[in-house]
PDB file of C-alpha atoms and ligand atoms in Angstrom:
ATOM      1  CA  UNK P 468      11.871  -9.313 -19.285  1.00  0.00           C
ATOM      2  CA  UNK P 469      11.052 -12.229 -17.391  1.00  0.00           C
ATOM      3  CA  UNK P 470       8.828 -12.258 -14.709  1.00  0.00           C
ATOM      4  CA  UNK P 471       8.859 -15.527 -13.432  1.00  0.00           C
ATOM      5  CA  UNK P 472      12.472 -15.746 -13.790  1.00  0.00           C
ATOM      6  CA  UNK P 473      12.677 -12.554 -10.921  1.00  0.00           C
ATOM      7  CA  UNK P 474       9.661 -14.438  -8.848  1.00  0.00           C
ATOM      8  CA  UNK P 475      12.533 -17.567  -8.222  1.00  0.00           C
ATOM      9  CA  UNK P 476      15.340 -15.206  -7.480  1.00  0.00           C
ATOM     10  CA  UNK P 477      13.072 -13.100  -5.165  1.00  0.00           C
ATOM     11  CA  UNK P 478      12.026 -16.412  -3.670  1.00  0.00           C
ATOM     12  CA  UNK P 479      15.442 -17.254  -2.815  1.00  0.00           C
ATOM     13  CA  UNK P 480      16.430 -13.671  -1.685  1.00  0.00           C
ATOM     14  CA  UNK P 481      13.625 -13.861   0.589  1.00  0.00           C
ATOM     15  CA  UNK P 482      14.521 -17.708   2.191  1.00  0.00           C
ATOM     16  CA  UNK P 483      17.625 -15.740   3.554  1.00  0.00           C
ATOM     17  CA  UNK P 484      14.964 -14.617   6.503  1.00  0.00           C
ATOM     18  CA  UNK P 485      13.079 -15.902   9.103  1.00  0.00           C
ATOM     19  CA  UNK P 486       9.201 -16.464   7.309  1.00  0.00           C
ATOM     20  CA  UNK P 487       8.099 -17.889  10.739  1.00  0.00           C
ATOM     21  CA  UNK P 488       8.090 -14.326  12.140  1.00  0.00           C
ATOM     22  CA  UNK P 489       4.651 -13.384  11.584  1.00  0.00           C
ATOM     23  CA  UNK P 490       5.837  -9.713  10.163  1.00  0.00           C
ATOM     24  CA  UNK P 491       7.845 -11.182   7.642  1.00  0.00           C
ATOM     25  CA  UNK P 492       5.426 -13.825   6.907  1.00  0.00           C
ATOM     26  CA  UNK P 493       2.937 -10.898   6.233  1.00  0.00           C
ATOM     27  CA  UNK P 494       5.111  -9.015   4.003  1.00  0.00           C
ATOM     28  CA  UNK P 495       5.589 -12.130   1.842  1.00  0.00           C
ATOM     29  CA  UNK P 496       2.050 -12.647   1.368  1.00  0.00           C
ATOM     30  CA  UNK P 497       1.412  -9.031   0.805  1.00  0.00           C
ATOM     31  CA  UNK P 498       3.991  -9.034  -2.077  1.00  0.00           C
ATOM     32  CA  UNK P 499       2.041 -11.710  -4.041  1.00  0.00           C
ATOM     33  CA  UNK P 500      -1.446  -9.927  -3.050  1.00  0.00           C
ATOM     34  CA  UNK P 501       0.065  -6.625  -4.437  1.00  0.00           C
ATOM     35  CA  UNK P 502       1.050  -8.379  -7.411  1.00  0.00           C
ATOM     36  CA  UNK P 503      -2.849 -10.372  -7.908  1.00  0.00           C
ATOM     37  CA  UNK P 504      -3.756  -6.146  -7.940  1.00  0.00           C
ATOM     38  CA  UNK P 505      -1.242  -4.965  -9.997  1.00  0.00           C
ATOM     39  CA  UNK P 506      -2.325  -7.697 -12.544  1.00  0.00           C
ATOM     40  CA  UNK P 507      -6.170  -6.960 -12.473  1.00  0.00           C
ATOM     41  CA  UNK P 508      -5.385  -2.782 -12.680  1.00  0.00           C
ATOM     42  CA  UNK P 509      -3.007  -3.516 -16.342  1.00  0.00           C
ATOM     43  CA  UNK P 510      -6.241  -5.483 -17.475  1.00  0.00           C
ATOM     44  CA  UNK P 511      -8.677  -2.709 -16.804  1.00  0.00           C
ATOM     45  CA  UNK P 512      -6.518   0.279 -17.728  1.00  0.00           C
ATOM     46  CA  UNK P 513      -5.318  -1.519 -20.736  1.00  0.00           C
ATOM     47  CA  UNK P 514      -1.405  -1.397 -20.271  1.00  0.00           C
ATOM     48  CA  UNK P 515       0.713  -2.818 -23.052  1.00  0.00           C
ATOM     49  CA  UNK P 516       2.021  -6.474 -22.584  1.00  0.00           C
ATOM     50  CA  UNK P 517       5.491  -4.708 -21.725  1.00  0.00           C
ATOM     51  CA  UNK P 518       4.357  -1.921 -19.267  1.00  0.00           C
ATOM     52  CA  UNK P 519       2.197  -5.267 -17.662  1.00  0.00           C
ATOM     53  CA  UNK P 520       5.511  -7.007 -17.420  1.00  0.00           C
ATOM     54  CA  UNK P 521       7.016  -4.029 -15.669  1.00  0.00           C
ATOM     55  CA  UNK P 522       4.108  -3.561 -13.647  1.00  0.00           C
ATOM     56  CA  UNK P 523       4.065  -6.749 -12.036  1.00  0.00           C
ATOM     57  CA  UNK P 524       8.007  -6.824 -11.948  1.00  0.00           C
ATOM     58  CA  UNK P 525       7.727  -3.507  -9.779  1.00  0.00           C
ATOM     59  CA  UNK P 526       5.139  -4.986  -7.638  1.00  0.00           C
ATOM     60  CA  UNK P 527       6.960  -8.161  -6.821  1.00  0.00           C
ATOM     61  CA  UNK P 528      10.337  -6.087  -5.469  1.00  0.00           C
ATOM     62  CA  UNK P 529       8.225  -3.020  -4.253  1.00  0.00           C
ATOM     63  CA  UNK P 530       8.732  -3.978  -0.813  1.00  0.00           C
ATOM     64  CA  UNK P 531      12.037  -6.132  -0.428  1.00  0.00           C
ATOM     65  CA  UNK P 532      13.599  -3.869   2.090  1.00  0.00           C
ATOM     66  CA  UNK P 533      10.963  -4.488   3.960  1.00  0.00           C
ATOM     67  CA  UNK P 534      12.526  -8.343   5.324  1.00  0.00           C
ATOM     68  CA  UNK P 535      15.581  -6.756   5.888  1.00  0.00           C
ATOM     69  CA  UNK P 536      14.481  -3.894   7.602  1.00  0.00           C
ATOM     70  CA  UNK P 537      12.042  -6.151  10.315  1.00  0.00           C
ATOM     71  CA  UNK P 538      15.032  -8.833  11.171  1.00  0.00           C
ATOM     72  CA  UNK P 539      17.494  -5.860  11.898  1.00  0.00           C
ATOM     73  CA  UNK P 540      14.723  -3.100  13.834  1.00  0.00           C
ATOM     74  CA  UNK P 541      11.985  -4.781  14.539  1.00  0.00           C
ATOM     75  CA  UNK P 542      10.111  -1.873  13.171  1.00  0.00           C
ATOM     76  CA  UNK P 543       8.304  -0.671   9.967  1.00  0.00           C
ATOM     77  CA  UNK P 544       9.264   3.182  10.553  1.00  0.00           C
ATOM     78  CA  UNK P 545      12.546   3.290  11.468  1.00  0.00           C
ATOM     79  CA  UNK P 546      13.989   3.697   7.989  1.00  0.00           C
ATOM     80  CA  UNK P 547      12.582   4.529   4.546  1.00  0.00           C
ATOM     81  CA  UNK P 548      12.040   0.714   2.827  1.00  0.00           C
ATOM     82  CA  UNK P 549      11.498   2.263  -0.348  1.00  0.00           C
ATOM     83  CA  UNK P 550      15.031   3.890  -0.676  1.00  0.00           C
ATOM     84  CA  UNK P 551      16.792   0.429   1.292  1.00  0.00           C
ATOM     85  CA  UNK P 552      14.616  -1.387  -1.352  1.00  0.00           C
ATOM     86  CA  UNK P 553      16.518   0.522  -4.175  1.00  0.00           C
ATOM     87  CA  UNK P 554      19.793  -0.172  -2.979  1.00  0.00           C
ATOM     88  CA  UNK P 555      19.376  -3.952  -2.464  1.00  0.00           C
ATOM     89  CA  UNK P 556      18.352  -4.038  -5.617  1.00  0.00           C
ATOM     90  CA  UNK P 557      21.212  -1.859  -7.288  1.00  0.00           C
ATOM     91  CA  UNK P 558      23.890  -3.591  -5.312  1.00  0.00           C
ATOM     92  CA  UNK P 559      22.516  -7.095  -6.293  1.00  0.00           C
ATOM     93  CA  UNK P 560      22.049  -7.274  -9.809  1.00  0.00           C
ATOM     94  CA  UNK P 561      20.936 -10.721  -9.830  1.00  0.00           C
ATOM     95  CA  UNK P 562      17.059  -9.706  -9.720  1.00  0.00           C
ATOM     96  CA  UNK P 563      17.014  -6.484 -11.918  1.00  0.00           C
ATOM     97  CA  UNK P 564      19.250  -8.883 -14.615  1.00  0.00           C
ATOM     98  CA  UNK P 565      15.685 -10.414 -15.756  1.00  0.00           C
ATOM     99  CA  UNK P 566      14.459  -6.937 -16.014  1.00  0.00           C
ATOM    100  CA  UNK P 567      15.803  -5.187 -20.032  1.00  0.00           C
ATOM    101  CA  UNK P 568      18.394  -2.252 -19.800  1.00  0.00           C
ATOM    102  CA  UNK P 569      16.372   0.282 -20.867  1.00  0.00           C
ATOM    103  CA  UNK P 570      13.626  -0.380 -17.833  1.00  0.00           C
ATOM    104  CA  UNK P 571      16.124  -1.373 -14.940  1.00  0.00           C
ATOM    105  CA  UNK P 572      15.631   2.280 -13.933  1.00  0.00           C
ATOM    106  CA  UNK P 573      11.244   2.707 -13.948  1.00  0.00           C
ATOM    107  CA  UNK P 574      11.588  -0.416 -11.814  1.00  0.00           C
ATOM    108  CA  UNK P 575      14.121   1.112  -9.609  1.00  0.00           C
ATOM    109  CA  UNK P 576      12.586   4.261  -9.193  1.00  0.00           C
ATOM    110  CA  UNK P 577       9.231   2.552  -8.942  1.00  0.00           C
ATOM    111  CA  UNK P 578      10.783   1.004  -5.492  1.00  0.00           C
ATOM    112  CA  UNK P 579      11.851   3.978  -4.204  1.00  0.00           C
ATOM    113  CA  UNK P 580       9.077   5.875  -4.676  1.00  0.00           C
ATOM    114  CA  UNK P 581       6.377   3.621  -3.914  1.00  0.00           C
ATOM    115  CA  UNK P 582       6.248   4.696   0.005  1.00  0.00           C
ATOM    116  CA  UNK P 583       6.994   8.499  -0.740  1.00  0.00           C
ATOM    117  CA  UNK P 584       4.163  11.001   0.512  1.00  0.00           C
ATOM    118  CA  UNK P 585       4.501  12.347  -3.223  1.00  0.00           C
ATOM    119  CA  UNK P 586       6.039  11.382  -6.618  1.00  0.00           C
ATOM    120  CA  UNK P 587       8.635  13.104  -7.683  1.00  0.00           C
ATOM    121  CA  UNK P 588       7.734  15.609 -10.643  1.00  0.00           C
ATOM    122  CA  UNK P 589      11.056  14.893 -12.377  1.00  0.00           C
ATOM    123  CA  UNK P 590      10.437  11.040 -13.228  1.00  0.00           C
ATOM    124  CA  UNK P 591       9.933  10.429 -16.822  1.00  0.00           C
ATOM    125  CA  UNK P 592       6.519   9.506 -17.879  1.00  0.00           C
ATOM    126  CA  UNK P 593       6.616   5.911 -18.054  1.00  0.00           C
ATOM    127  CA  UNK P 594       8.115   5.592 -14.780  1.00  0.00           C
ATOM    128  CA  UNK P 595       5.126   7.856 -13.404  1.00  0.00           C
ATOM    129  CA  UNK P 596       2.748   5.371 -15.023  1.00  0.00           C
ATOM    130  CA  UNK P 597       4.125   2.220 -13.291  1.00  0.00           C
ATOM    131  CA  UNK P 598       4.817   3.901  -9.928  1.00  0.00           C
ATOM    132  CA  UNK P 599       1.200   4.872  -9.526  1.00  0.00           C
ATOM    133  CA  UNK P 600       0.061   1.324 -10.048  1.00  0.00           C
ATOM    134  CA  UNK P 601       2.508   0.184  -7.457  1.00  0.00           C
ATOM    135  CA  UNK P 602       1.260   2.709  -4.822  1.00  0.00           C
ATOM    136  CA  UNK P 603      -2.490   1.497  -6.141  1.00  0.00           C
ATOM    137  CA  UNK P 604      -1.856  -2.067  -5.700  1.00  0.00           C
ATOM    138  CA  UNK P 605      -0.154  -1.528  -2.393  1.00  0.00           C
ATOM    139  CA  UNK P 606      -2.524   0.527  -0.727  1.00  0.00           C
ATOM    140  CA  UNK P 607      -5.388  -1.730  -2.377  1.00  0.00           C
ATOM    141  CA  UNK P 608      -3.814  -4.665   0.143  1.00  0.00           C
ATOM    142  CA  UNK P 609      -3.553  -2.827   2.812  1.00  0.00           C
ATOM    143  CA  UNK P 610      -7.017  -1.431   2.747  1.00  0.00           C
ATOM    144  CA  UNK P 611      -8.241  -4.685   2.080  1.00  0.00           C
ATOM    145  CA  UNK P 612      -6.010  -6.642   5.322  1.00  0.00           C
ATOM    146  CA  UNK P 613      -5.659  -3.743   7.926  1.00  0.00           C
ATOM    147  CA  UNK P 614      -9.044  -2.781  10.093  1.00  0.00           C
ATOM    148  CA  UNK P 615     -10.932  -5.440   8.023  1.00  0.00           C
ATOM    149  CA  UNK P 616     -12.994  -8.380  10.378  1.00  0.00           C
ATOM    150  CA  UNK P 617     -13.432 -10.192   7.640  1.00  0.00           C
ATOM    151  CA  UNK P 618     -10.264 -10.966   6.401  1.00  0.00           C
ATOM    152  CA  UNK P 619      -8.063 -13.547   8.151  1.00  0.00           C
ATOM    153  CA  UNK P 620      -4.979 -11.824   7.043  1.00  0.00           C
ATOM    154  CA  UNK P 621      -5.687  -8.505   9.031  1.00  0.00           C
ATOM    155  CA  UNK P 622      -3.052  -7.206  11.782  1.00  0.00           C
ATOM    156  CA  UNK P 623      -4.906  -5.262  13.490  1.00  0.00           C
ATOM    157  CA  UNK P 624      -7.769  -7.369  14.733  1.00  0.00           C
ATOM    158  CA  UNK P 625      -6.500  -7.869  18.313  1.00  0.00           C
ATOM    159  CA  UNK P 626      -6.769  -4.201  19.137  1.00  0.00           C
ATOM    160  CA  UNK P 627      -9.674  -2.973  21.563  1.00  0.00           C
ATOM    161  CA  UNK P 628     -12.563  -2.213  19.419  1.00  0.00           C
ATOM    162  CA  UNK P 629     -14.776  -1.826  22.349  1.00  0.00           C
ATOM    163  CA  UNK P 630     -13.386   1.573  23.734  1.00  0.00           C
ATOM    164  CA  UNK P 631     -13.886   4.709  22.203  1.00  0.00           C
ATOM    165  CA  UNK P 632     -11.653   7.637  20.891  1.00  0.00           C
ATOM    166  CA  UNK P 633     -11.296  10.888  20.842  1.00  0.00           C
ATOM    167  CA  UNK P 634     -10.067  12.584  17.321  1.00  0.00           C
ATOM    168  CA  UNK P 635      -7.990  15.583  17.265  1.00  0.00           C
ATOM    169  CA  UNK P 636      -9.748  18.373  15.333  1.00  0.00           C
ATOM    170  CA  UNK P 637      -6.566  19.054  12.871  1.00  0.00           C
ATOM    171  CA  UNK P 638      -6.916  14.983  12.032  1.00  0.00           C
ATOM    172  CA  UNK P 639     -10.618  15.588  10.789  1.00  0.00           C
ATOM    173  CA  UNK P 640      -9.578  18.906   9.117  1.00  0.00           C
ATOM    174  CA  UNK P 641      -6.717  17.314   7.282  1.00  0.00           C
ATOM    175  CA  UNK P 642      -8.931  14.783   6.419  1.00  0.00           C
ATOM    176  CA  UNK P 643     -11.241  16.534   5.070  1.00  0.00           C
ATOM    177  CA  UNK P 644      -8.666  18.393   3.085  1.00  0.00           C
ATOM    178  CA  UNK P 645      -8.013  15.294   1.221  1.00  0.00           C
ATOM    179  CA  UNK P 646      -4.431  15.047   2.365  1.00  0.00           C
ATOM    180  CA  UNK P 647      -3.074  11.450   3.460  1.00  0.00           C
ATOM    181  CA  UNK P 648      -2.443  11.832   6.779  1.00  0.00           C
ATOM    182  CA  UNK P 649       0.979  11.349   8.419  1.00  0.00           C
ATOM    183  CA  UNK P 650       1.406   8.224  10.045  1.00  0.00           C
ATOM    184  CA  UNK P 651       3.502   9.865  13.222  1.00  0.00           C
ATOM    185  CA  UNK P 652       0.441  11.936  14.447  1.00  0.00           C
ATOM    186  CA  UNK P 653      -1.852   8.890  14.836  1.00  0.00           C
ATOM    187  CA  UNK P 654      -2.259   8.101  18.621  1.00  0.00           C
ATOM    188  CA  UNK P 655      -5.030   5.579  19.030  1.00  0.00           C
ATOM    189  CA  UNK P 656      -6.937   3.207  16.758  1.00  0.00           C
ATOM    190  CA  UNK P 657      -9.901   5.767  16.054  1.00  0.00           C
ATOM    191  CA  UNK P 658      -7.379   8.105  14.206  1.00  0.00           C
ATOM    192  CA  UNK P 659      -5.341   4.606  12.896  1.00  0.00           C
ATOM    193  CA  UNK P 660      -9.016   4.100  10.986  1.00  0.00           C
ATOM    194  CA  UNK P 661      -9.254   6.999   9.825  1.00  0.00           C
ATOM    195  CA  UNK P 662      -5.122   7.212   8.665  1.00  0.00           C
ATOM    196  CA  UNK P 663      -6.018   4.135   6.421  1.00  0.00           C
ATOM    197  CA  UNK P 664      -8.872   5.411   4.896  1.00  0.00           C
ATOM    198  CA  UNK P 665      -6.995   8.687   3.869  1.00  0.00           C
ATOM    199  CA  UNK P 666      -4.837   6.483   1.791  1.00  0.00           C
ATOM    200  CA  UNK P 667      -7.765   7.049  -0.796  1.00  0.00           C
ATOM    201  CA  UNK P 668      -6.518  10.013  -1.149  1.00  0.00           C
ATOM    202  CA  UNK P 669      -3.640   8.952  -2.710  1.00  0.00           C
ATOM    203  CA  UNK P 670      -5.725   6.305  -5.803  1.00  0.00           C
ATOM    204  CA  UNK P 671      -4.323   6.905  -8.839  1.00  0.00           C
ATOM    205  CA  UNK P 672      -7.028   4.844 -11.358  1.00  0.00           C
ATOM    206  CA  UNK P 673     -10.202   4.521 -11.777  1.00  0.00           C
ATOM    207  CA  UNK P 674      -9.924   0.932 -11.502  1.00  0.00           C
ATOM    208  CA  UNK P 675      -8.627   1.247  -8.637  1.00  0.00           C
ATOM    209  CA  UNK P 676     -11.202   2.990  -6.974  1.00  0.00           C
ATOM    210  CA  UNK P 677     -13.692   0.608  -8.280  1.00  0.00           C
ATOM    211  CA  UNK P 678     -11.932  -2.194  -6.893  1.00  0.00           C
ATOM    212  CA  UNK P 679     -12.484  -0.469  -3.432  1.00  0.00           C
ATOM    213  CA  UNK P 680     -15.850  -0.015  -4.080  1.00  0.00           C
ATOM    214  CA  UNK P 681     -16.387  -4.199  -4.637  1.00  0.00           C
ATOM    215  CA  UNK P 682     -14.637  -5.232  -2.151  1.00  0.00           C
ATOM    216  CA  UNK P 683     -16.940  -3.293  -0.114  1.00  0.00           C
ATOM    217  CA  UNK P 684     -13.314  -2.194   2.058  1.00  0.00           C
ATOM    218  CA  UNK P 685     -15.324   1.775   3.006  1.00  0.00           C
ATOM    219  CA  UNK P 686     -18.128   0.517   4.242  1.00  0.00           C
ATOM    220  CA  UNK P 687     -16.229  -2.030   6.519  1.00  0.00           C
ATOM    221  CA  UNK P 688     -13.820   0.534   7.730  1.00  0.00           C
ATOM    222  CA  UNK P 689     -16.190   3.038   8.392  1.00  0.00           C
ATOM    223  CA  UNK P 690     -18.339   0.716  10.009  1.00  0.00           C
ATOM    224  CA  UNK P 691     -15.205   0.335  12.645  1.00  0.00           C
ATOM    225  CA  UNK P 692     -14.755   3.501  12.572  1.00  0.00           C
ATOM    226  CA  UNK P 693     -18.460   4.620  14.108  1.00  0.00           C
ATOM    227  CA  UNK P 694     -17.567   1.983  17.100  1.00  0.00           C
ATOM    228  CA  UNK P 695     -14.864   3.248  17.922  1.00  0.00           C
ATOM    229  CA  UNK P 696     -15.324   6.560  17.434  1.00  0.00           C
ATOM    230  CA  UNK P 697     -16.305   9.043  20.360  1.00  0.00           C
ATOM    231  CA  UNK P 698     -17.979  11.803  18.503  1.00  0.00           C
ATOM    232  CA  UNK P 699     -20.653  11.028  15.866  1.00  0.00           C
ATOM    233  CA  UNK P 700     -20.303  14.702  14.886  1.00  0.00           C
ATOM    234  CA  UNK P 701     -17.081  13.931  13.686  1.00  0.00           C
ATOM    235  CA  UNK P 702     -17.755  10.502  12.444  1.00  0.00           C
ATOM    236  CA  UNK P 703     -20.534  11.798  10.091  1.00  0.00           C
ATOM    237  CA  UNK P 704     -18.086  14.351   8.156  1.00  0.00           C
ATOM    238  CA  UNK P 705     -15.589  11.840   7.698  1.00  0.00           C
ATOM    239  CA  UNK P 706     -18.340   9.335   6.248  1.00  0.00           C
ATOM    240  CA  UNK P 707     -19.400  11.930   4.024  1.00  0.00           C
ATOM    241  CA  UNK P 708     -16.333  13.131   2.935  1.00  0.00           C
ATOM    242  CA  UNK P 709     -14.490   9.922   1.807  1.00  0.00           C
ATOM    243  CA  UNK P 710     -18.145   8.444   0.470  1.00  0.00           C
ATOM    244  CA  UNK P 711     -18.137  11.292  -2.004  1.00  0.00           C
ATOM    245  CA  UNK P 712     -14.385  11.273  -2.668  1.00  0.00           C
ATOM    246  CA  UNK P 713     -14.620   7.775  -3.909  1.00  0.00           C
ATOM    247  CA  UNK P 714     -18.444   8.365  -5.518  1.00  0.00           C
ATOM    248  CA  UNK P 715     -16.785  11.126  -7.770  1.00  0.00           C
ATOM    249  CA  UNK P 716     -13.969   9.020  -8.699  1.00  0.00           C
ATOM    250  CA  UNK P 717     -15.447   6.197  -9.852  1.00  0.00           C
ATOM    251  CA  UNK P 718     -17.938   8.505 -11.911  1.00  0.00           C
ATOM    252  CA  UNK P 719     -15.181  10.142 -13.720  1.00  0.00           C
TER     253      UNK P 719
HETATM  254 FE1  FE2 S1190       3.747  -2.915   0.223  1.00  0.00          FE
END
């Protein structure tokens, strides 16, 4: 396996779009901040030099659907990027050729899966291992960019922080359920806040968690959150909730 060797080809599959649009430009980025995760999560869980290769080899083409899929809809929820991602990737086997026989499948799988409310119980146990890192890494970037002032690379710093929000009820109790939310019943950026942070729901390792914890990415959602928020009833569950959640799983 060769991971440098899929970094030029996905370099050149990637040139074929326009990486002035700022959504592609993002996604670009993303993919080598995803990778910088993956990398530090195989360190600190201790992966095998191979599953590391996979790991970051997964991470680089988790999300190659996604240039197609802005150029042609102009949207990121019109189709499912993980399952485009997977056919790109079958039908052009000049990526997946740097990537040994025997794997071309846990990375395949890993880039279908990767945006799936739940992985599948039928993938085979190495595949299961690689997939959660790529759904760890991910969601670590997108914590760390989306609803956070202090990073440059954030989208979502021209909304109206200044207003406030109501929450629906079933939001907070879903919430506090410890189920990611779905993305289709958020309607303003109160609930948006509170969307992201239930992607700690889905964590897979410790490490993981513990990278949330340094990069300090709660306390600056939450402290968003409580702006824009129109109930400090509500607010204060929700701080509790996800405080312990990621308390606990950094203990364990
Ligand atoms: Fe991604």
């Amino acid at each position: 396996m060769d991971f440098e060797a899929c970094v030029v080809e996905f370099e050149k599959y990637v040139k074929k779009f326009d990486l002035t649009i700022i959504e592609n430009k993002y996604k670009y980025e993303h993919t080598f901040r995803v990778v910088d995760f993956a990398k530090i999560i195989c360190e600190n869980e201790n992966f095998s030099t191979e599953e590391k290769e996979l790991a970051i080899i997964a991470s680089l083409l988790h999300d190659i659907a996604r240039f197609e899929e802005w150029t042609k809809y102009h949207s990121w929820s019109k189709i499912d990027h993980g399952d485009l991602g997977y056919e790109i990737l079958s039908n052009n086997n000049y990526i997946l050729k740097y990537v040994d026989e025997k794997y071309k499948n846990v990375v395949l799988n890993s880039v279908k899966y990767h945006n799936k409310i739940e992985i599948p119980d039928n993938l085979d146990k190495l595949t299961k291992k690689i997939l959660k890192l790529v759904r760890d890494a991910d969601k670590l970037d997108i914590l760390n960019t989306q609803y956070n002032p202090y990073n440059e690379k954030s989208l979502t710093l021209h909304y109206d922080f200044d207003s406030k929000y109501d929450i629906d009820k079933e939001i907070v109790n879903n919430f506090i359920s410890e189920k990611m939310l779905p993305f289709k019943e958020v309607t303003n950026i109160a609930e948006d806040i509170i969307y992201y942070l239930s992607y700690i729901y889905d964590i897979n390792y410790r490490s993981s968690f513990k990278i949330i914890y340094n990069l300090n990415i709660l306390d600056i959602k939450l402290e968003l959150l409580k702006k824009v928020i129109n109930d400090s009833e509500k607010y204060k569950i929700i701080e509790l909730k996800i405080k312990d959640y990621l308390e606990s799983n950094i203990k364990l």
